[in-house]
PDB file of C-alpha atoms (C1' of nucleotides) in Angstrom:
ATOM      1  CA  MET A 185     -26.116  72.793-156.417  1.00 73.00           C
ATOM      2  CA  VAL A 186     -24.085  75.989-156.325  1.00 84.00           C
ATOM      3  CA  VAL A 187     -24.214  78.101-153.173  1.00 89.00           C
ATOM      4  CA  ARG A 188     -24.455  81.718-154.213  1.00 94.00           C
ATOM      5  CA  PHE A 189     -23.007  84.389-152.044  1.00 93.00           C
ATOM      6  CA  THR A 190     -25.712  86.988-151.919  1.00 96.00           C
ATOM      7  CA  ASN A 191     -25.740  90.174-149.934  1.00 96.00           C
ATOM      8  CA  GLN A 192     -28.266  88.774-147.495  1.00 97.00           C
ATOM      9  CA  ARG A 193     -26.221  85.672-146.891  1.00 97.00           C
ATOM     10  CA  GLN A 194     -23.067  87.694-146.399  1.00 97.00           C
ATOM     11  CA  GLU A 195     -24.657  90.063-143.901  1.00 97.00           C
ATOM     12  CA  ILE A 196     -26.102  87.200-141.869  1.00 97.00           C
ATOM     13  CA  LEU A 197     -22.768  85.437-141.801  1.00 97.00           C
ATOM     14  CA  ASP A 198     -20.934  88.637-140.876  1.00 96.00           C
ATOM     15  CA  TYR A 199     -23.325  89.345-138.041  1.00 97.00           C
ATOM     16  CA  ILE A 200     -22.895  85.920-136.520  1.00 96.00           C
ATOM     17  CA  ASN A 201     -19.143  86.099-136.884  1.00 95.00           C
ATOM     18  CA  SER A 202     -19.024  89.565-135.347  1.00 93.00           C
ATOM     19  CA  LYS A 203     -20.043  88.648-131.810  1.00 78.00           C
ATOM     20  CA  PRO A 204     -19.714  85.649-129.526  1.00 75.00           C
ATOM     21  CA  HIS A 205     -23.306  86.126-128.571  1.00 83.00           C
ATOM     22  CA  HIS A 206     -25.310  83.091-129.739  1.00 93.00           C
ATOM     23  CA  PRO A 207     -28.127  85.106-131.296  1.00 95.00           C
ATOM     24  CA  THR A 208     -31.602  83.738-131.868  1.00 95.00           C
ATOM     25  CA  VAL A 209     -33.176  83.875-135.325  1.00 97.00           C
ATOM     26  CA  ASP A 210     -35.038  87.026-134.329  1.00 96.00           C
ATOM     27  CA  GLU A 211     -31.886  88.748-133.163  1.00 96.00           C
ATOM     28  CA  VAL A 212     -30.215  87.979-136.462  1.00 97.00           C
ATOM     29  CA  TYR A 213     -33.271  89.206-138.343  1.00 97.00           C
ATOM     30  CA  THR A 214     -33.479  92.462-136.409  1.00 96.00           C
ATOM     31  CA  ALA A 215     -29.763  93.176-136.767  1.00 96.00           C
ATOM     32  CA  VAL A 216     -29.529  92.420-140.475  1.00 97.00           C
ATOM     33  CA  LYS A 217     -32.718  94.366-141.184  1.00 96.00           C
ATOM     34  CA  ILE A 218     -30.876  97.566-140.296  1.00 96.00           C
ATOM     35  CA  LYS A 219     -28.513  97.110-143.240  1.00 96.00           C
ATOM     36  CA  LEU A 220     -30.991  95.378-145.540  1.00 97.00           C
ATOM     37  CA  PRO A 221     -34.430  96.721-144.610  1.00 96.00           C
ATOM     38  CA  ARG A 222     -36.261  94.632-147.218  1.00 96.00           C
ATOM     39  CA  ILE A 223     -35.003  91.257-145.972  1.00 97.00           C
ATOM     40  CA  SER A 224     -37.672  88.801-144.903  1.00 97.00           C
ATOM     41  CA  LYS A 225     -37.602  86.490-141.941  1.00 97.00           C
ATOM     42  CA  ALA A 226     -38.014  83.464-144.221  1.00 97.00           C
ATOM     43  CA  THR A 227     -34.772  84.428-145.924  1.00 98.00           C
ATOM     44  CA  VAL A 228     -33.047  84.613-142.563  1.00 98.00           C
ATOM     45  CA  TYR A 229     -34.325  81.153-141.658  1.00 97.00           C
ATOM     46  CA  GLN A 230     -33.344  79.728-145.021  1.00 97.00           C
ATOM     47  CA  ASN A 231     -29.875  81.191-144.912  1.00 97.00           C
ATOM     48  CA  LEU A 232     -29.150  80.203-141.341  1.00 97.00           C
ATOM     49  CA  LYS A 233     -30.066  76.660-142.288  1.00 96.00           C
ATOM     50  CA  VAL A 234     -27.886  76.643-145.389  1.00 96.00           C
ATOM     51  CA  LEU A 235     -24.956  78.294-143.624  1.00 96.00           C
ATOM     52  CA  ALA A 236     -25.167  75.727-140.822  1.00 94.00           C
ATOM     53  CA  GLU A 237     -25.451  72.811-143.247  1.00 91.00           C
ATOM     54  CA  LYS A 238     -22.488  73.995-145.258  1.00 93.00           C
ATOM     55  CA  GLY A 239     -20.450  74.411-142.102  1.00 92.00           C
ATOM     56  CA  TYR A 240     -20.052  78.199-142.086  1.00 95.00           C
ATOM     57  CA  ILE A 241     -21.766  78.547-138.717  1.00 95.00           C
ATOM     58  CA  LYS A 242     -22.936  76.256-135.952  1.00 93.00           C
ATOM     59  CA  GLU A 243     -26.433  75.730-134.607  1.00 93.00           C
ATOM     60  CA  VAL A 244     -27.102  75.351-130.893  1.00 91.00           C
ATOM     61  CA  ASN A 245     -30.420  74.532-129.280  1.00 87.00           C
ATOM     62  CA  ILE A 246     -31.264  76.209-125.994  1.00 84.00           C
ATOM     63  CA  LYS A 247     -34.628  76.016-124.298  1.00 79.00           C
ATOM     64  CA  GLY A 248     -36.417  75.034-127.484  1.00 75.00           C
ATOM     65  CA  ALA A 249     -35.163  77.775-129.799  1.00 82.00           C
ATOM     66  CA  SER A 250     -32.286  77.763-132.271  1.00 92.00           C
ATOM     67  CA  ARG A 251     -29.236  79.906-131.644  1.00 94.00           C
ATOM     68  CA  PHE A 252     -26.186  80.350-133.834  1.00 96.00           C
ATOM     69  CA  GLU A 253     -22.491  80.858-133.316  1.00 95.00           C
ATOM     70  CA  PRO A 254     -19.345  81.264-135.432  1.00 95.00           C
ATOM     71  CA  ILE A 255     -17.066  78.323-136.091  1.00 92.00           C
ATOM     72  CA  LEU A 256     -14.541  78.704-133.318  1.00 87.00           C
ATOM     73  CA  ASP A 257     -12.174  76.250-131.755  1.00 83.00           C
ATOM     74  CA  GLU A 258     -14.240  73.428-130.343  1.00 86.00           C
ATOM     75  CA  HIS A 259     -15.697  74.586-127.099  1.00 94.00           C
ATOM     76  CA  HIS A 260     -18.426  73.851-124.601  1.00 95.00           C
ATOM     77  CA  HIS A 261     -21.338  75.752-123.107  1.00 95.00           C
ATOM     78  CA  ILE A 262     -22.293  76.869-119.644  1.00 95.00           C
ATOM     79  CA  ILE A 263     -26.055  77.415-119.693  1.00 92.00           C
ATOM     80  CA  CYS A 264     -28.400  79.030-117.199  1.00 90.00           C
ATOM     81  CA  ARG A 265     -31.397  76.737-116.856  1.00 84.00           C
ATOM     82  CA  GLU A 266     -33.586  79.671-115.972  1.00 80.00           C
ATOM     83  CA  CYS A 267     -32.856  82.507-118.419  1.00 83.00           C
ATOM     84  CA  GLY A 268     -30.980  80.574-121.113  1.00 85.00           C
ATOM     85  CA  LYS A 269     -27.829  82.683-120.885  1.00 88.00           C
ATOM     86  CA  ILE A 270     -24.831  80.985-122.520  1.00 91.00           C
ATOM     87  CA  ILE A 271     -21.163  81.337-121.679  1.00 93.00           C
ATOM     88  CA  ASP A 272     -18.549  79.678-123.882  1.00 94.00           C
ATOM     89  CA  TYR A 273     -16.124  77.411-122.123  1.00 95.00           C
ATOM     90  CA  GLU A 274     -12.957  76.134-123.666  1.00 94.00           C
ATOM     91  CA  SER A 275     -11.221  72.981-122.557  1.00 96.00           C
ATOM     92  CA  LYS A 276      -9.094  71.164-125.046  1.00 96.00           C
ATOM     93  CA  ALA A 277      -8.595  68.400-122.524  1.00 97.00           C
ATOM     94  CA  LEU A 278     -12.332  67.789-122.245  1.00 97.00           C
ATOM     95  CA  THR A 279     -12.812  67.854-126.010  1.00 97.00           C
ATOM     96  CA  GLU A 280      -9.950  65.464-126.550  1.00 97.00           C
ATOM     97  CA  TYR A 281     -11.110  63.131-123.835  1.00 97.00           C
ATOM     98  CA  SER A 282     -14.621  63.015-125.307  1.00 97.00           C
ATOM     99  CA  MET A 283     -13.277  62.352-128.776  1.00 97.00           C
ATOM    100  CA  THR A 284     -11.188  59.504-127.424  1.00 97.00           C
ATOM    101  CA  LEU A 285     -14.331  57.910-126.070  1.00 97.00           C
ATOM    102  CA  ALA A 286     -16.063  58.587-129.379  1.00 97.00           C
ATOM    103  CA  LYS A 287     -13.509  56.565-131.280  1.00 96.00           C
ATOM    104  CA  ASN A 288     -14.691  53.416-129.520  1.00 94.00           C
ATOM    105  CA  MET A 289     -18.344  53.843-130.423  1.00 95.00           C
ATOM    106  CA  LYS A 290     -19.574  51.514-133.105  1.00 90.00           C
ATOM    107  CA  ASP A 291     -23.189  52.604-133.414  1.00 86.00           C
ATOM    108  CA  MET A 292     -22.381  55.940-134.978  1.00 93.00           C
ATOM    109  CA  ASP A 293     -19.517  57.813-136.579  1.00 92.00           C
ATOM    110  CA  ILE A 294     -18.997  60.765-134.277  1.00 95.00           C
ATOM    111  CA  GLU A 295     -18.167  64.061-135.952  1.00 92.00           C
ATOM    112  CA  PHE A 296     -17.953  66.287-132.894  1.00 92.00           C
ATOM    113  CA  THR A 297     -18.919  66.472-129.235  1.00 94.00           C
ATOM    114  CA  ASN A 298     -20.283  69.160-126.982  1.00 94.00           C
ATOM    115  CA  THR A 299     -20.550  69.287-123.232  1.00 96.00           C
ATOM    116  CA  ASN A 300     -23.220  71.436-121.635  1.00 94.00           C
ATOM    117  CA  PHE A 301     -22.846  72.578-118.057  1.00 95.00           C
ATOM    118  CA  TYR A 302     -26.252  73.419-116.610  1.00 92.00           C
ATOM    119  CA  GLY A 303     -26.782  75.659-113.636  1.00 91.00           C
ATOM    120  CA  LYS A 304     -28.046  79.033-112.541  1.00 88.00           C
ATOM    121  CA  CYS A 305     -26.423  82.361-113.311  1.00 89.00           C
ATOM    122  CA  LYS A 306     -25.857  84.986-110.613  1.00 88.00           C
ATOM    123  CA  LYS A 307     -28.898  87.041-111.550  1.00 83.00           C
ATOM    124  CA  CYS A 308     -31.305  84.118-111.507  1.00 84.00           C
ATOM    125  CA  LYS A 309     -29.854  82.796-108.278  1.00 81.00           C
ATOM    126  CA  LYS A 310     -30.749  86.015-106.440  1.00 75.00           C
ATOM    127  CA  ARG A 311     -34.456  85.470-106.956  1.00 69.00           C
TER     128      ARG A 311
ATOM    129  CA  MET B1059     -48.272  74.364-103.747  1.00 69.00           C
ATOM    130  CA  VAL B1060     -49.112  70.693-103.358  1.00 81.00           C
ATOM    131  CA  VAL B1061     -48.415  68.380-106.309  1.00 87.00           C
ATOM    132  CA  ARG B1062     -51.360  66.035-106.623  1.00 92.00           C
ATOM    133  CA  PHE B1063     -50.861  62.598-108.008  1.00 92.00           C
ATOM    134  CA  THR B1064     -53.626  62.232-110.506  1.00 96.00           C
ATOM    135  CA  ASN B1065     -54.228  59.350-112.834  1.00 96.00           C
ATOM    136  CA  GLN B1066     -53.037  61.335-115.836  1.00 97.00           C
ATOM    137  CA  ARG B1067     -49.824  62.309-114.115  1.00 97.00           C
ATOM    138  CA  GLN B1068     -49.179  58.751-112.999  1.00 97.00           C
ATOM    139  CA  GLU B1069     -49.736  57.285-116.461  1.00 97.00           C
ATOM    140  CA  ILE B1070     -47.411  59.828-118.077  1.00 97.00           C
ATOM    141  CA  LEU B1071     -44.723  59.143-115.507  1.00 96.00           C
ATOM    142  CA  ASP B1072     -45.143  55.372-115.875  1.00 96.00           C
ATOM    143  CA  TYR B1073     -44.862  55.572-119.629  1.00 97.00           C
ATOM    144  CA  ILE B1074     -41.638  57.538-119.525  1.00 96.00           C
ATOM    145  CA  ASN B1075     -40.183  55.234-116.913  1.00 95.00           C
ATOM    146  CA  SER B1076     -41.165  52.153-118.891  1.00 93.00           C
ATOM    147  CA  LYS B1077     -38.812  52.581-121.826  1.00 77.00           C
ATOM    148  CA  PRO B1078     -35.410  54.086-122.452  1.00 75.00           C
ATOM    149  CA  HIS B1079     -36.791  55.649-125.569  1.00 83.00           C
ATOM    150  CA  HIS B1080     -36.726  59.471-125.184  1.00 93.00           C
ATOM    151  CA  PRO B1081     -40.296  60.019-126.408  1.00 95.00           C
ATOM    152  CA  THR B1082     -41.526  63.285-127.857  1.00 95.00           C
ATOM    153  CA  VAL B1083     -44.597  64.980-126.405  1.00 97.00           C
ATOM    154  CA  ASP B1084     -46.711  63.465-129.157  1.00 96.00           C
ATOM    155  CA  GLU B1085     -45.466  59.967-128.460  1.00 96.00           C
ATOM    156  CA  VAL B1086     -46.342  60.368-124.790  1.00 97.00           C
ATOM    157  CA  TYR B1087     -49.742  61.735-125.724  1.00 97.00           C
ATOM    158  CA  THR B1088     -50.523  58.897-128.136  1.00 96.00           C
ATOM    159  CA  ALA B1089     -49.389  56.225-125.700  1.00 96.00           C
ATOM    160  CA  VAL B1090     -51.240  57.576-122.669  1.00 97.00           C
ATOM    161  CA  LYS B1091     -54.380  58.195-124.727  1.00 96.00           C
ATOM    162  CA  ILE B1092     -54.809  54.422-125.049  1.00 96.00           C
ATOM    163  CA  LYS B1093     -55.317  54.089-121.305  1.00 96.00           C
ATOM    164  CA  LEU B1094     -56.976  57.468-120.764  1.00 97.00           C
ATOM    165  CA  PRO B1095     -58.816  58.284-124.010  1.00 96.00           C
ATOM    166  CA  ARG B1096     -60.156  61.615-122.753  1.00 96.00           C
ATOM    167  CA  ILE B1097     -56.750  63.109-121.914  1.00 97.00           C
ATOM    168  CA  SER B1098     -55.889  66.333-123.735  1.00 97.00           C
ATOM    169  CA  LYS B1099     -52.553  67.304-125.180  1.00 97.00           C
ATOM    170  CA  ALA B1100     -52.441  70.415-122.982  1.00 97.00           C
ATOM    171  CA  THR B1101     -52.576  68.158-119.936  1.00 98.00           C
ATOM    172  CA  VAL B1102     -49.674  66.134-121.298  1.00 98.00           C
ATOM    173  CA  TYR B1103     -47.650  69.306-121.842  1.00 97.00           C
ATOM    174  CA  GLN B1104     -48.510  70.642-118.409  1.00 97.00           C
ATOM    175  CA  ASN B1105     -47.662  67.416-116.660  1.00 97.00           C
ATOM    176  CA  LEU B1106     -44.417  66.835-118.495  1.00 97.00           C
ATOM    177  CA  LYS B1107     -43.383  70.314-117.437  1.00 96.00           C
ATOM    178  CA  VAL B1108     -44.333  69.779-113.804  1.00 96.00           C
ATOM    179  CA  LEU B1109     -42.742  66.339-113.664  1.00 96.00           C
ATOM    180  CA  ALA B1110     -39.521  67.714-115.122  1.00 94.00           C
ATOM    181  CA  GLU B1111     -39.494  70.699-112.762  1.00 92.00           C
ATOM    182  CA  LYS B1112     -40.077  68.506-109.736  1.00 93.00           C
ATOM    183  CA  GLY B1113     -37.293  66.189-110.837  1.00 92.00           C
ATOM    184  CA  TYR B1114     -39.324  63.077-111.611  1.00 94.00           C
ATOM    185  CA  ILE B1115     -38.176  63.007-115.235  1.00 95.00           C
ATOM    186  CA  LYS B1116     -35.598  64.787-117.364  1.00 93.00           C
ATOM    187  CA  GLU B1117     -36.112  66.942-120.422  1.00 93.00           C
ATOM    188  CA  VAL B1118     -33.794  66.721-123.417  1.00 91.00           C
ATOM    189  CA  ASN B1119     -33.856  68.936-126.484  1.00 87.00           C
ATOM    190  CA  ILE B1120     -33.113  67.363-129.825  1.00 85.00           C
ATOM    191  CA  LYS B1121     -33.528  69.095-133.133  1.00 80.00           C
ATOM    192  CA  GLY B1122     -35.883  71.705-131.742  1.00 77.00           C
ATOM    193  CA  ALA B1123     -38.379  69.448-129.993  1.00 84.00           C
ATOM    194  CA  SER B1124     -38.597  68.329-126.363  1.00 93.00           C
ATOM    195  CA  ARG B1125     -37.991  64.720-125.458  1.00 95.00           C
ATOM    196  CA  PHE B1126     -38.204  63.088-122.061  1.00 96.00           C
ATOM    197  CA  GLU B1127     -36.387  60.364-120.204  1.00 95.00           C
ATOM    198  CA  PRO B1128     -36.475  58.690-116.781  1.00 95.00           C
ATOM    199  CA  ILE B1129     -34.081  59.724-114.052  1.00 92.00           C
ATOM    200  CA  LEU B1130     -31.262  57.272-114.545  1.00 87.00           C
ATOM    201  CA  ASP B1131     -27.668  57.365-113.502  1.00 83.00           C
ATOM    202  CA  GLU B1132     -26.076  60.418-115.085  1.00 86.00           C
ATOM    203  CA  HIS B1133     -25.356  59.599-118.651  1.00 94.00           C
ATOM    204  CA  HIS B1134     -24.626  61.155-122.010  1.00 95.00           C
ATOM    205  CA  HIS B1135     -26.191  61.051-125.449  1.00 95.00           C
ATOM    206  CA  ILE B1136     -25.077  59.887-128.861  1.00 95.00           C
ATOM    207  CA  ILE B1137     -27.253  61.721-131.372  1.00 92.00           C
ATOM    208  CA  CYS B1138     -27.726  61.262-135.101  1.00 90.00           C
ATOM    209  CA  ARG B1139     -27.590  64.701-136.670  1.00 84.00           C
ATOM    210  CA  GLU B1140     -29.816  63.550-139.484  1.00 81.00           C
ATOM    211  CA  CYS B1141     -32.724  61.572-138.003  1.00 84.00           C
ATOM    212  CA  GLY B1142     -32.409  62.596-134.349  1.00 86.00           C
ATOM    213  CA  LYS B1143     -31.989  59.058-133.027  1.00 88.00           C
ATOM    214  CA  ILE B1144     -30.591  58.978-129.488  1.00 92.00           C
ATOM    215  CA  ILE B1145     -28.475  56.317-127.828  1.00 93.00           C
ATOM    216  CA  ASP B1146     -27.654  56.589-124.134  1.00 94.00           C
ATOM    217  CA  TYR B1147     -24.005  56.436-123.233  1.00 95.00           C
ATOM    218  CA  GLU B1148     -22.722  55.926-119.764  1.00 94.00           C
ATOM    219  CA  SER B1149     -19.310  57.032-118.614  1.00 95.00           C
ATOM    220  CA  LYS B1150     -18.804  57.791-114.973  1.00 96.00           C
ATOM    221  CA  ALA B1151     -15.308  58.966-115.753  1.00 97.00           C
ATOM    222  CA  LEU B1152     -16.569  61.588-118.202  1.00 97.00           C
ATOM    223  CA  THR B1153     -19.273  62.783-115.829  1.00 97.00           C
ATOM    224  CA  GLU B1154     -16.814  63.052-112.969  1.00 97.00           C
ATOM    225  CA  TYR B1155     -14.244  64.822-115.080  1.00 97.00           C
ATOM    226  CA  SER B1156     -16.815  67.371-116.248  1.00 97.00           C
ATOM    227  CA  MET B1157     -18.009  67.980-112.723  1.00 97.00           C
ATOM    228  CA  THR B1158     -14.439  68.555-111.613  1.00 97.00           C
ATOM    229  CA  LEU B1159     -14.128  71.291-114.211  1.00 97.00           C
ATOM    230  CA  ALA B1160     -17.506  72.658-113.118  1.00 97.00           C
ATOM    231  CA  LYS B1161     -16.292  73.187-109.571  1.00 96.00           C
ATOM    232  CA  ASN B1162     -13.860  75.837-110.801  1.00 94.00           C
ATOM    233  CA  MET B1163     -16.472  77.910-112.626  1.00 95.00           C
ATOM    234  CA  LYS B1164     -17.380  81.135-110.904  1.00 89.00           C
ATOM    235  CA  ASP B1165     -19.985  82.506-113.297  1.00 85.00           C
ATOM    236  CA  MET B1166     -22.576  79.897-112.482  1.00 92.00           C
ATOM    237  CA  ASP B1167     -23.346  77.188-109.968  1.00 92.00           C
ATOM    238  CA  ILE B1168     -23.371  74.023-112.058  1.00 95.00           C
ATOM    239  CA  GLU B1169     -25.999  71.464-111.152  1.00 92.00           C
ATOM    240  CA  PHE B1170     -25.242  68.836-113.774  1.00 92.00           C
ATOM    241  CA  THR B1171     -23.473  68.304-117.077  1.00 94.00           C
ATOM    242  CA  ASN B1172     -24.265  66.474-120.255  1.00 94.00           C
ATOM    243  CA  THR B1173     -22.059  65.568-123.168  1.00 96.00           C
ATOM    244  CA  ASN B1174     -23.583  65.089-126.599  1.00 94.00           C
ATOM    245  CA  PHE B1175     -21.782  63.076-129.237  1.00 95.00           C
ATOM    246  CA  TYR B1176     -22.993  64.099-132.692  1.00 92.00           C
ATOM    247  CA  GLY B1177     -22.655  61.949-135.759  1.00 91.00           C
ATOM    248  CA  LYS B1178     -24.565  59.853-138.226  1.00 89.00           C
ATOM    249  CA  CYS B1179     -26.228  56.541-137.498  1.00 90.00           C
ATOM    250  CA  LYS B1180     -25.764  53.536-139.756  1.00 88.00           C
ATOM    251  CA  LYS B1181     -29.058  54.014-141.587  1.00 84.00           C
ATOM    252  CA  CYS B1182     -28.455  57.660-142.405  1.00 85.00           C
ATOM    253  CA  LYS B1183     -24.901  56.993-143.455  1.00 82.00           C
ATOM    254  CA  LYS B1184     -26.049  54.600-146.183  1.00 76.00           C
ATOM    255  CA  ARG B1185     -27.844  57.347-148.061  1.00 69.00           C
TER     256      ARG B1185
ATOM    257  C1'  DG C 613     -64.567  73.009 -99.138  1.00 81.60           C
ATOM    258  C1'  DT C 614     -60.647  74.741-101.588  1.00 81.60           C
ATOM    259  C1'  DA C 615     -57.112  74.856-104.675  1.00 81.60           C
ATOM    260  C1'  DC C 616     -54.947  72.309-108.006  1.00 81.60           C
ATOM    261  C1'  DG C 617     -55.755  69.672-112.232  1.00 81.60           C
ATOM    262  C1'  DT C 618     -58.354  68.672-116.488  1.00 81.60           C
ATOM    263  C1'  DG C 619     -60.152  69.250-121.153  1.00 81.60           C
ATOM    264  C1'  DC C 620     -61.223  72.155-124.752  1.00 81.60           C
ATOM    265  C1'  DA C 621     -60.527  75.791-127.854  1.00 81.60           C
ATOM    266  C1'  DA C 622     -58.142  79.618-128.970  1.00 81.60           C
ATOM    267  C1'  DA C 623     -53.672  82.141-128.844  1.00 81.60           C
ATOM    268  C1'  DT C 624     -48.885  82.482-129.402  1.00 81.60           C
ATOM    269  C1'  DG C 625     -44.276  81.338-131.231  1.00 81.60           C
ATOM    270  C1'  DA C 626     -41.121  79.043-134.114  1.00 81.60           C
ATOM    271  C1'  DT C 627     -40.245  77.342-138.491  1.00 81.60           C
ATOM    272  C1'  DT C 628     -41.450  75.860-143.225  1.00 81.60           C
ATOM    273  C1'  DT C 629     -43.555  76.127-147.712  1.00 81.60           C
ATOM    274  C1'  DG C 630     -45.536  77.775-152.204  1.00 81.60           C
ATOM    275  C1'  DC C 631     -45.009  80.892-155.594  1.00 81.60           C
ATOM    276  C1'  DG C 632     -44.171  84.692-158.585  1.00 81.60           C
ATOM    277  C1'  DT C 633     -40.195  87.769-159.078  1.00 81.60           C
ATOM    278  C1'  DT C 634     -35.192  89.053-158.869  1.00 81.60           C
ATOM    279  C1'  DA C 635     -30.441  88.556-159.549  1.00 81.60           C
ATOM    280  C1'  DA C 636     -25.906  85.756-159.206  1.00 81.60           C
ATOM    281  C1'  DG C 637     -22.787  83.285-161.958  1.00 81.60           C
TER     282       DG C 637
ATOM    283  C1'  DC D1457     -29.731  82.460-169.792  1.00 81.60           C
ATOM    284  C1'  DT D1458     -30.711  79.470-166.112  1.00 81.60           C
ATOM    285  C1'  DT D1459     -31.468  78.396-161.657  1.00 81.60           C
ATOM    286  C1'  DA D1460     -30.595  79.493-156.877  1.00 81.60           C
ATOM    287  C1'  DA D1461     -32.222  82.958-153.808  1.00 81.60           C
ATOM    288  C1'  DC D1462     -35.616  86.545-152.330  1.00 81.60           C
ATOM    289  C1'  DG D1463     -39.782  88.464-150.288  1.00 81.60           C
ATOM    290  C1'  DC D1464     -44.300  87.838-149.023  1.00 81.60           C
ATOM    291  C1'  DA D1465     -48.229  85.492-147.271  1.00 81.60           C
ATOM    292  C1'  DA D1466     -50.123  81.446-145.862  1.00 81.60           C
ATOM    293  C1'  DA D1467     -49.417  76.934-143.779  1.00 81.60           C
ATOM    294  C1'  DT D1468     -47.629  73.932-140.427  1.00 81.60           C
ATOM    295  C1'  DC D1469     -45.699  72.516-135.921  1.00 81.60           C
ATOM    296  C1'  DA D1470     -44.708  73.079-131.084  1.00 81.60           C
ATOM    297  C1'  DT D1471     -46.151  74.979-126.978  1.00 81.60           C
ATOM    298  C1'  DT D1472     -48.891  77.984-123.865  1.00 81.60           C
ATOM    299  C1'  DT D1473     -52.962  80.149-122.015  1.00 81.60           C
ATOM    300  C1'  DG D1474     -57.800  81.244-120.419  1.00 81.60           C
ATOM    301  C1'  DC D1475     -61.567  79.431-118.499  1.00 81.60           C
ATOM    302  C1'  DA D1476     -65.458  76.611-116.813  1.00 81.60           C
ATOM    303  C1'  DC D1477     -65.832  72.276-114.709  1.00 81.60           C
ATOM    304  C1'  DG D1478     -64.078  68.211-112.024  1.00 81.60           C
ATOM    305  C1'  DT D1479     -61.668  65.974-108.218  1.00 81.60           C
ATOM    306  C1'  DA D1480     -57.729  64.918-104.912  1.00 81.60           C
ATOM    307  C1'  DC D1481     -56.771  65.737-100.382  1.00 81.60           C
TER     308       DC D1481
END
DNA sequence: GTACGTGCAAATGATTTGCGTTAAG
DNA sequence: CTTAACGCAAATCATTTGCACGTAC
């Protein structure tokens, strides 16, 4: 199965690569619609899925909804439990340590790891 | 606001505490329905939410759907990217190391951390 | 007795699917 | 040309909400 590089696919990929912002499907749809007004949401869903499967982008699940991010150096996420805000957090040491543990697991072949730090952001803490 | 301990709530809590199995909402619903045939799915949703908020159980998000687990010692998850199977993984060292990093974060107050190890389980690898 | 909880049905949101048409390679 | 991809509408899941009635405390 050949993966064709259509306009729609390219715009979606470009948008996700343009900002470290972890957009939702709707955010991608709204943004890409400006350049390609006739695009449908189903196409956005389909392409996000394909792009993630083929390894062009990465899918993250926060509070029940899918979000997407570029392929960056392996990193971790700081997540507000209340509003779902995400901050990227890089720690090679943590990644390496996790992967060391992964090598000793026999139940599954581990491909990558991700550590989530859950808490409350400043805004949500005020309330 | 007083949290009342109704039959429904107790059965849901008991079921989740009974097995290290990370059930989905539907699995909880089906299981509890055997003992309480008149229970509605909305009640299951409501109670799972309350129980998680009050800290009686923990919510985990895998492949877009909510799953629930008892409050155990802090632990991590090994997840099959294909079928969503979860295996618990305990490593005090990893938890402690992550929490050490968390103490230096100024953007958010971290309450807990969780590391996910993603890979493919034996069954899915065969295909 | 008074909220909080329940069950039901309807509403909302997220995601997927079927299908006829379009366009990439 | 041929087949993956598109756009649209409808279908399917997951989850939430409104409301009249029931019940824990």
